[in-house]
Short mmCIF file of C-alpha atoms and ligand atoms in Angstrom, two decimals:
data_model
loop_
_atom_site.label_atom_id
_atom_site.label_comp_id
_atom_site.label_asym_id
_atom_site.label_seq_id
_atom_site.Cartn_x
_atom_site.Cartn_y
_atom_site.Cartn_z
CA ILE C 1 0.38 0.13 -0.04
CA GLN C 2 1.37 3.75 -0.92
CA MET C 3 1.31 5.60 2.14
CA LYS C 4 -0.29 9.37 1.77
CA LYS C 5 2.50 11.32 2.10
CA ARG C 6 1.53 14.50 5.13
CA LYS C 7 1.14 17.45 3.42
CA ILE C 8 3.52 20.45 5.58
CA ALA C 9 2.03 23.63 5.78
CA LEU C 10 2.44 27.15 7.45
CA VAL C 11 1.09 29.83 9.75
CA THR C 12 1.99 33.09 10.35
CA GLY C 13 0.88 34.62 12.87
CA SER C 14 -0.04 31.43 14.57
CA SER C 15 0.18 32.91 18.28
CA GLY C 16 -3.01 34.91 17.06
CA GLN C 17 -6.22 34.02 17.70
CA ASP C 18 -7.04 32.37 13.86
CA GLY C 19 -3.82 31.39 13.68
CA ALA C 20 -4.09 28.71 16.64
CA TYR C 21 -7.56 27.91 15.95
CA LEU C 22 -6.08 27.10 12.32
CA CYS C 23 -2.93 24.99 14.09
CA LYS C 24 -5.47 23.22 15.76
CA LEU C 25 -7.03 22.13 12.71
CA LEU C 26 -4.76 21.09 10.69
CA ILE C 27 -3.35 19.29 12.43
CA SER C 28 -6.07 17.34 13.05
CA LYS C 29 -5.75 16.67 9.48
CA ASN C 30 -2.08 14.96 10.73
CA TYR C 31 -0.56 18.11 8.66
CA LYS C 32 2.44 18.72 9.88
CA VAL C 33 2.50 22.32 10.78
CA ILE C 34 4.90 25.03 11.02
CA ALA C 35 4.59 28.04 13.15
CA ALA C 36 6.06 31.08 12.77
CA ASP C 37 5.38 34.11 14.64
CA ARG C 38 7.97 37.37 15.36
CA ARG C 39 9.52 35.11 19.03
CA SER C 40 8.08 38.92 20.96
CA SER C 41 4.57 37.88 19.61
CA ARG C 42 4.73 34.08 20.86
CA ASP C 43 5.12 35.13 24.13
CA SER C 44 2.76 32.35 26.87
CA GLY C 45 1.73 31.50 23.72
CA TRP C 46 -1.30 30.62 25.86
CA ARG C 47 -4.15 30.23 22.78
CA HIS C 48 -2.34 26.73 22.28
CA ILE C 49 -1.66 26.05 25.79
CA GLU C 50 -5.19 26.17 26.07
CA LEU C 51 -6.63 23.88 22.88
CA GLY C 52 -3.77 21.60 23.85
CA ILE C 53 -1.01 21.91 20.42
CA LYS C 54 2.23 22.90 21.90
CA ASN C 55 3.81 20.48 21.72
CA LYS C 56 2.25 19.53 18.55
CA LEU C 57 3.28 22.74 16.12
CA ILE C 58 7.87 23.20 14.99
CA TYR C 59 8.40 26.71 15.66
CA GLU C 60 10.22 29.64 13.25
CA ASP C 61 10.74 32.21 14.30
CA PHE C 62 9.44 34.76 11.08
CA ASP C 63 9.29 38.38 10.64
CA LEU C 64 7.52 39.51 7.63
CA SER C 65 8.81 43.11 7.37
CA ASP C 66 11.92 40.98 6.97
CA VAL C 67 12.11 39.02 3.57
CA ASN C 68 15.64 37.08 4.40
CA SER C 69 13.12 35.82 7.13
CA ILE C 70 10.77 34.61 4.41
CA ILE C 71 13.08 33.46 1.88
CA SER C 72 14.77 30.72 4.55
CA ILE C 73 11.74 29.18 5.93
CA ILE C 74 10.11 28.69 1.85
CA LYS C 75 13.93 27.20 1.06
CA LYS C 76 14.03 25.24 4.42
CA TYR C 77 10.67 23.52 3.65
CA LYS C 78 8.77 22.32 1.22
CA PHE C 79 4.91 24.01 1.67
CA ASN C 80 1.86 22.19 -0.05
CA GLU C 81 0.02 25.39 1.62
CA ILE C 82 1.39 28.46 3.90
CA TYR C 83 -1.70 30.15 5.41
CA ASN C 84 -0.64 34.01 5.72
CA LEU C 85 -2.67 35.07 9.33
CA ALA C 86 0.58 37.32 10.20
CA ALA C 87 -0.47 41.16 9.87
CA GLN C 88 -0.91 45.30 12.30
CA SER C 89 -4.70 43.54 13.10
CA PHE C 90 -6.31 46.48 15.68
CA VAL C 91 -7.76 48.93 13.22
CA LYS C 92 -7.43 51.42 16.20
CA ALA C 93 -4.47 50.83 15.83
CA SER C 94 -3.34 51.85 12.27
CA PHE C 95 -3.68 55.49 12.68
CA HIS C 96 -0.87 55.83 15.15
CA THR C 97 1.42 53.27 13.35
CA PRO C 98 0.51 54.16 9.32
CA ILE C 99 4.51 52.60 7.84
CA SER C 100 4.86 50.19 9.61
CA THR C 101 1.40 48.87 9.66
CA SER C 102 1.35 49.34 5.71
CA ASP C 103 5.26 47.65 5.90
CA VAL C 104 3.66 44.30 7.41
CA THR C 105 0.10 43.99 6.53
CA ALA C 106 0.02 45.33 3.19
CA LEU C 107 3.80 43.69 1.82
CA GLY C 108 4.13 41.81 4.37
CA PRO C 109 1.91 39.54 1.93
CA LEU C 110 4.05 40.61 -1.76
CA ARG C 111 6.76 39.11 0.22
CA ILE C 112 5.60 35.80 0.62
CA LEU C 113 4.08 36.15 -2.80
CA ASP C 114 7.66 37.01 -4.61
CA THR C 115 9.18 34.84 -2.84
CA LEU C 116 7.00 31.41 -3.70
CA LYS C 117 7.04 32.98 -7.60
CA ASN C 118 10.81 32.61 -7.55
CA PHE C 119 11.29 29.57 -5.14
CA SER C 120 7.99 27.56 -4.78
CA PRO C 121 5.02 28.37 -7.21
CA LYS C 122 3.35 25.17 -7.18
CA THR C 123 3.07 26.51 -3.01
CA ARG C 124 -0.99 27.42 -2.62
CA PHE C 125 -1.24 30.71 -0.70
CA TYR C 126 -4.02 32.19 1.64
CA GLN C 127 -4.62 35.67 2.36
CA ALA C 128 -6.15 36.73 5.01
CA SER C 129 -8.48 39.44 3.36
CA SER C 130 -11.29 41.89 5.53
CA SER C 131 -14.16 43.02 5.94
CA GLU C 132 -12.74 46.17 7.32
CA MET C 133 -11.52 46.61 3.08
CA TYR C 134 -15.54 46.93 2.46
CA GLY C 135 -14.72 50.73 4.83
CA LYS C 136 -17.92 53.15 4.34
CA VAL C 137 -21.06 51.37 2.21
CA ASN C 138 -24.05 52.48 0.73
CA LYS C 139 -24.69 48.65 0.54
CA HIS C 140 -27.44 46.81 2.41
CA VAL C 141 -24.76 43.55 1.65
CA LEU C 142 -21.78 43.11 0.98
CA ASP C 143 -19.84 40.17 -1.19
CA GLU C 144 -17.06 39.22 -3.18
CA ASN C 145 -18.12 42.03 -6.02
CA THR C 146 -19.11 45.31 -3.54
CA LYS C 147 -16.27 48.12 -4.68
CA PHE C 148 -13.93 48.56 -1.10
CA ASN C 149 -13.83 51.87 0.46
CA PRO C 150 -11.30 51.87 3.31
CA ARG C 151 -11.72 53.47 5.89
CA SER C 152 -7.82 52.96 7.43
CA PRO C 153 -4.70 52.72 6.91
CA TYR C 154 -4.87 49.16 8.49
CA ALA C 155 -7.73 48.99 6.06
CA ALA C 156 -5.76 50.14 2.94
CA SER C 157 -3.24 48.04 3.68
CA LYS C 158 -5.43 45.37 3.29
CA LEU C 159 -6.96 46.07 0.21
CA PHE C 160 -3.30 46.25 -1.58
CA ALA C 161 -2.51 42.83 0.08
CA HIS C 162 -5.64 41.09 -1.44
CA GLU C 163 -5.14 42.55 -4.86
CA ILE C 164 -1.39 42.06 -4.54
CA THR C 165 -2.49 38.22 -4.08
CA LYS C 166 -4.95 38.74 -7.17
CA ASN C 167 -2.20 39.68 -9.32
CA TYR C 168 -0.07 36.62 -8.68
CA ARG C 169 -2.61 34.53 -9.21
CA GLU C 170 -3.62 35.95 -12.30
CA ALA C 171 -0.32 36.48 -13.95
CA TYR C 172 1.90 33.80 -12.92
CA ASN C 173 -1.05 31.13 -12.67
CA MET C 174 -0.12 30.76 -8.89
CA PHE C 175 -2.58 28.63 -6.11
CA CYS C 176 -3.54 32.10 -4.11
CA CYS C 177 -6.82 32.92 -2.52
CA SER C 178 -7.99 35.68 -0.55
CA GLY C 179 -10.97 35.16 2.22
CA ILE C 180 -12.92 38.62 3.00
CA LEU C 181 -13.81 37.80 6.13
CA PHE C 182 -16.15 39.73 8.47
CA ASN C 183 -15.42 39.90 12.16
CA HIS C 184 -14.91 37.10 14.10
CA GLU C 185 -14.84 36.39 17.77
CA SER C 186 -14.01 33.70 20.64
CA PRO C 187 -12.33 33.48 24.11
CA LEU C 188 -9.39 33.62 22.18
CA ARG C 189 -9.35 36.84 20.85
CA GLY C 190 -7.08 39.62 21.60
CA GLU C 191 -8.48 41.49 24.66
CA GLU C 192 -7.71 45.48 22.91
CA PHE C 193 -11.15 44.05 20.13
CA VAL C 194 -14.67 45.34 21.25
CA THR C 195 -16.46 41.81 21.59
CA ARG C 196 -13.49 40.41 24.19
CA LYS C 197 -13.32 43.69 26.22
CA ILE C 198 -16.95 43.34 26.82
CA THR C 199 -16.86 40.27 27.77
CA LYS C 200 -13.62 40.57 30.21
CA GLN C 201 -13.60 43.22 31.50
CA LEU C 202 -17.88 42.89 32.44
CA CYS C 203 -16.38 39.44 34.10
CA GLU C 204 -14.23 41.34 36.02
CA VAL C 205 -17.60 43.70 37.19
CA LYS C 206 -19.12 41.16 38.41
CA LEU C 207 -15.91 39.64 40.11
CA GLY C 208 -15.99 42.77 41.71
CA LYS C 209 -11.97 43.24 40.35
CA ARG C 210 -13.81 46.11 38.30
CA LYS C 211 -16.32 49.49 38.86
CA PHE C 212 -17.54 50.15 35.01
CA LEU C 213 -15.73 49.97 31.86
CA GLU C 214 -14.64 52.87 28.64
CA LEU C 215 -15.94 52.11 25.53
CA GLY C 216 -16.10 54.43 22.04
CA ASN C 217 -19.13 53.77 19.54
CA ILE C 218 -21.12 51.37 20.94
CA TYR C 219 -23.30 52.02 17.60
CA ALA C 220 -21.27 51.12 14.99
CA LYS C 221 -23.20 47.40 13.52
CA ARG C 222 -20.76 43.87 12.88
CA ASP C 223 -21.44 41.33 11.66
CA TRP C 224 -20.13 38.58 14.46
CA GLY C 225 -19.24 35.12 13.17
CA TYR C 226 -17.10 32.88 15.58
CA ALA C 227 -13.50 31.73 14.80
CA GLU C 228 -12.79 28.33 14.44
CA GLU C 229 -15.31 27.68 12.32
CA TYR C 230 -14.24 30.76 10.36
CA VAL C 231 -10.49 28.97 9.82
CA GLU C 232 -12.51 26.13 8.55
CA ALA C 233 -13.68 27.79 5.73
CA MET C 234 -9.55 28.99 4.62
CA TRP C 235 -8.56 25.80 4.90
CA ARG C 236 -11.73 24.88 2.57
CA MET C 237 -10.59 27.15 0.13
CA LEU C 238 -7.56 25.32 -0.14
CA GLN C 239 -8.41 22.59 -1.08
CA GLN C 240 -10.59 23.64 -4.39
CA ASN C 241 -9.76 23.28 -7.63
CA LYS C 242 -9.55 26.68 -8.82
CA PRO C 243 -8.00 29.00 -6.48
CA ASP C 244 -10.76 32.79 -5.96
CA ASP C 245 -12.13 34.81 -3.59
CA TYR C 246 -14.09 34.29 -0.83
CA VAL C 247 -17.15 36.11 1.41
CA ILE C 248 -16.55 34.82 5.17
CA ALA C 249 -19.41 36.00 7.39
CA THR C 250 -22.69 35.42 8.70
CA ASN C 251 -25.58 38.46 7.39
CA LYS C 252 -26.43 39.10 9.99
CA VAL C 253 -25.96 42.29 12.06
CA PHE C 254 -26.03 44.08 15.42
CA ASP C 255 -24.30 46.60 17.33
CA VAL C 256 -22.06 47.29 19.50
CA LYS C 257 -24.69 48.08 22.99
CA TYR C 258 -26.77 45.29 21.34
CA PHE C 259 -23.74 42.73 22.21
CA ILE C 260 -23.11 44.63 25.65
CA ASN C 261 -27.06 44.30 26.75
CA ASN C 262 -26.29 40.12 25.94
CA SER C 263 -23.02 39.97 27.56
CA CYS C 264 -25.13 42.06 30.58
CA LYS C 265 -28.08 38.99 30.34
CA SER C 266 -25.50 36.15 30.55
CA LEU C 267 -23.80 37.26 33.79
CA ASN C 268 -27.33 38.34 35.46
CA ILE C 269 -26.54 42.04 35.96
CA PRO C 270 -29.53 44.31 35.18
CA ILE C 271 -28.60 46.90 33.68
CA MET C 272 -30.39 50.23 31.80
CA TRP C 273 -29.00 53.19 29.54
CA LYS C 274 -29.21 56.44 30.55
CA GLY C 275 -27.73 60.35 28.45
CA LYS C 276 -27.12 60.48 24.61
CA GLY C 277 -23.54 60.75 22.21
CA ILE C 278 -20.34 61.32 24.68
CA HIS C 279 -23.12 61.49 27.86
CA GLU C 280 -24.60 58.00 27.54
CA VAL C 281 -23.85 55.35 31.04
CA ALA C 282 -25.46 51.89 31.57
CA ILE C 283 -26.23 51.33 35.36
CA ILE C 284 -27.06 49.02 37.45
CA LYS C 285 -30.62 48.53 38.06
CA ASN C 286 -30.24 47.96 41.88
CA THR C 287 -27.22 49.69 42.56
CA LYS C 288 -27.53 52.51 40.29
CA LYS C 289 -24.32 52.70 39.78
CA ILE C 290 -22.23 53.18 36.28
CA ILE C 291 -21.26 50.08 34.30
CA ILE C 292 -20.01 51.52 31.02
CA LYS C 293 -19.08 55.44 29.85
CA ILE C 294 -17.79 56.40 26.69
CA ASN C 295 -14.69 57.46 26.61
CA THR C 296 -14.00 59.44 23.05
CA LYS C 297 -10.27 57.67 23.31
CA TYR C 298 -11.90 55.27 21.63
CA TYR C 299 -13.38 56.75 18.90
CA ARG C 300 -11.18 55.99 15.22
CA PRO C 301 -10.88 59.34 12.75
CA THR C 302 -12.85 57.67 10.50
CA GLU C 303 -15.21 54.51 11.35
CA VAL C 304 -17.18 52.32 10.04
CA ASP C 305 -20.79 51.79 10.97
CA TYR C 306 -22.08 48.82 9.52
CA LEU C 307 -20.23 46.26 7.39
CA LYS C 308 -22.97 42.40 7.20
CA GLY C 309 -21.79 39.48 4.36
CA SER C 310 -22.85 37.33 2.71
CA TYR C 311 -21.38 34.14 2.68
CA LYS C 312 -23.56 32.64 -0.36
CA LYS C 313 -20.10 31.94 -2.56
CA ALA C 314 -18.85 30.32 -0.14
CA ASN C 315 -22.07 28.55 0.64
CA ARG C 316 -22.37 27.57 -3.07
CA ILE C 317 -18.37 26.23 -3.57
CA LEU C 318 -16.92 25.22 -0.32
CA LYS C 319 -19.74 24.02 1.58
CA TRP C 320 -19.69 26.46 4.22
CA ARG C 321 -21.67 27.81 6.36
CA PRO C 322 -21.72 29.36 9.60
CA LYS C 323 -22.75 27.76 12.48
CA ILE C 324 -22.73 29.08 16.08
CA ASN C 325 -25.05 32.46 16.54
CA LEU C 326 -23.93 35.57 18.42
CA LYS C 327 -26.02 34.52 21.50
CA LYS C 328 -24.34 31.01 21.74
CA LEU C 329 -20.98 33.01 21.37
CA ILE C 330 -21.33 35.65 23.85
CA LYS C 331 -22.52 33.01 26.22
CA MET C 332 -18.96 31.28 25.57
CA MET C 333 -16.93 34.18 25.60
CA ILE C 334 -18.42 34.97 29.48
CA ASP C 335 -18.24 31.55 30.38
CA ALA C 336 -13.84 31.52 29.57
CA ASP C 337 -13.77 34.46 30.49
CA LEU C 338 -15.50 33.65 33.83
CA LYS C 339 -13.57 30.32 33.83
CA ARG C 340 -10.11 31.57 33.67
CA LEU C 341 -10.93 34.99 36.47
CA SER C 342 -12.01 32.91 39.14
CA LYS C 343 -7.97 31.15 38.61
CA ASN C 344 -6.54 33.70 39.00
O1 F7E H 1 -13.68 47.73 16.95
C1 F7E H 1 -16.24 49.63 17.79
C2 F7E H 1 -15.51 50.29 17.25
O2 F7E H 1 -11.83 46.03 17.31
C3 F7E H 1 -15.56 46.67 16.44
C4 F7E H 1 -10.27 42.81 13.41
O3 F7E H 1 -9.80 41.91 13.87
O4 F7E H 1 -12.06 43.19 12.07
C5 F7E H 1 -11.47 43.47 13.56
O5 F7E H 1 -11.84 44.92 13.40
C6 F7E H 1 -16.20 48.02 16.44
C7 F7E H 1 -15.53 49.21 15.40
O6 F7E H 1 -12.84 45.29 15.25
C8 F7E H 1 -15.11 49.98 20.94
O7 F7E H 1 -14.81 51.48 16.83
C9 F7E H 1 -16.84 50.76 20.18
O8 F7E H 1 -16.50 50.48 15.23
O9 F7E H 1 -13.44 45.19 18.49
P1 F7E H 1 -12.93 45.66 17.04
P2 F7E H 1 -12.69 46.01 13.77
O10 F7E H 1 -12.33 47.36 14.15
O11 F7E H 1 -14.29 46.09 13.15
C10 F7E H 1 -11.72 43.22 10.58
C11 F7E H 1 -13.05 42.15 10.55
C12 F7E H 1 -10.59 43.02 11.20
O12 F7E H 1 -9.82 42.62 10.25
C13 F7E H 1 -9.52 44.14 11.72
O13 F7E H 1 -8.16 43.14 12.25
O14 F7E H 1 -16.78 48.84 17.69
N1 F7E H 1 -16.14 50.20 19.43
N2 F7E H 1 -16.09 50.68 21.26
C14 F7E H 1 -14.62 49.94 20.12
N3 F7E H 1 -14.02 48.65 19.38
C15 F7E H 1 -12.68 49.00 20.30
N4 F7E H 1 -11.23 48.00 19.70
N5 F7E H 1 -12.09 49.05 21.77
C16 F7E H 1 -13.56 49.97 21.52
O15 F7E H 1 -14.04 50.08 23.33
#
């Protein structure tokens, strides 16, 4: 009997939320997985520990801004697949560091693509594109044909990466795909993003470790899915006969306020809202204590107000669809944060 050869994959940004879930998925599919991060991002590797995959990965130091680190890793292994999940991914931070954000988030993937073209043109490449590329929209539901209108250095960088990925596919016939992923959350989400900030800090209030939280624009609307399901879509894109781009979303939209209200329900903290604009607050019903305040430091110079995606194409071709709804996702995140905080 001929043994099927084990596939080798590179996951850049493996220590992030999506990287960790994707590594877990690839290991379960018997891939040899090379987990690549900047040395400084790897910190404690807490996500890999939580997922129980820390000793199943091969770790390599890697930096998207350093083309030599890319060349040496691509020459060292014969990758079947590369998933580029590394980026400066926090939209707000990109306004403060637009140049380094562009260097990593826009030029980083080009460095990989050009290295692949020169040394490994058969390797399949996945680029993590983002719904932030749509920016200011005047359409109700966004899909693969909707025009982009980026509203941050992060979004402009992702758009360059998206276009250059398509260009390498068309110009050199390489197998390159972009997944246009809408917001996706989980207990492994970084604490600077709004969902995890809310679940973690509300849990701290619940446990008496914090008095209140401060947020920015609570009327922003997002299409929030569950990250572990979204990484499955990435893998499916690279298993097709033809490379292409796909929107991954839930086709549902909620505002930040809805996320807060549901998190409070899930924690049994009854709240009510008072005031308007920057003076709006949420107070705890029985004690009348303020639990949420607005702080304009969390506003963005240009905001993305509304994003809702259609996953029709992904459903038709990849047979992918979202399964966990937002209420379940919130509950999952709250339970995980309560558990972690009770340990400390
Ligand atoms: O903000 C509003 C904020 O930082 C969501 C990244 O993964 O998804 C993410 O980008 C909304 C924005 O995510 C706070 O103004 C209010 O309208 O959780 P976020 P994001 O900017 O949508 C896309 C798909 C990516 O590609 C990105 O990499 O919530 N908001 N108050 C706040 N946001 C934060 N972070 N903190 C607040 O206090």
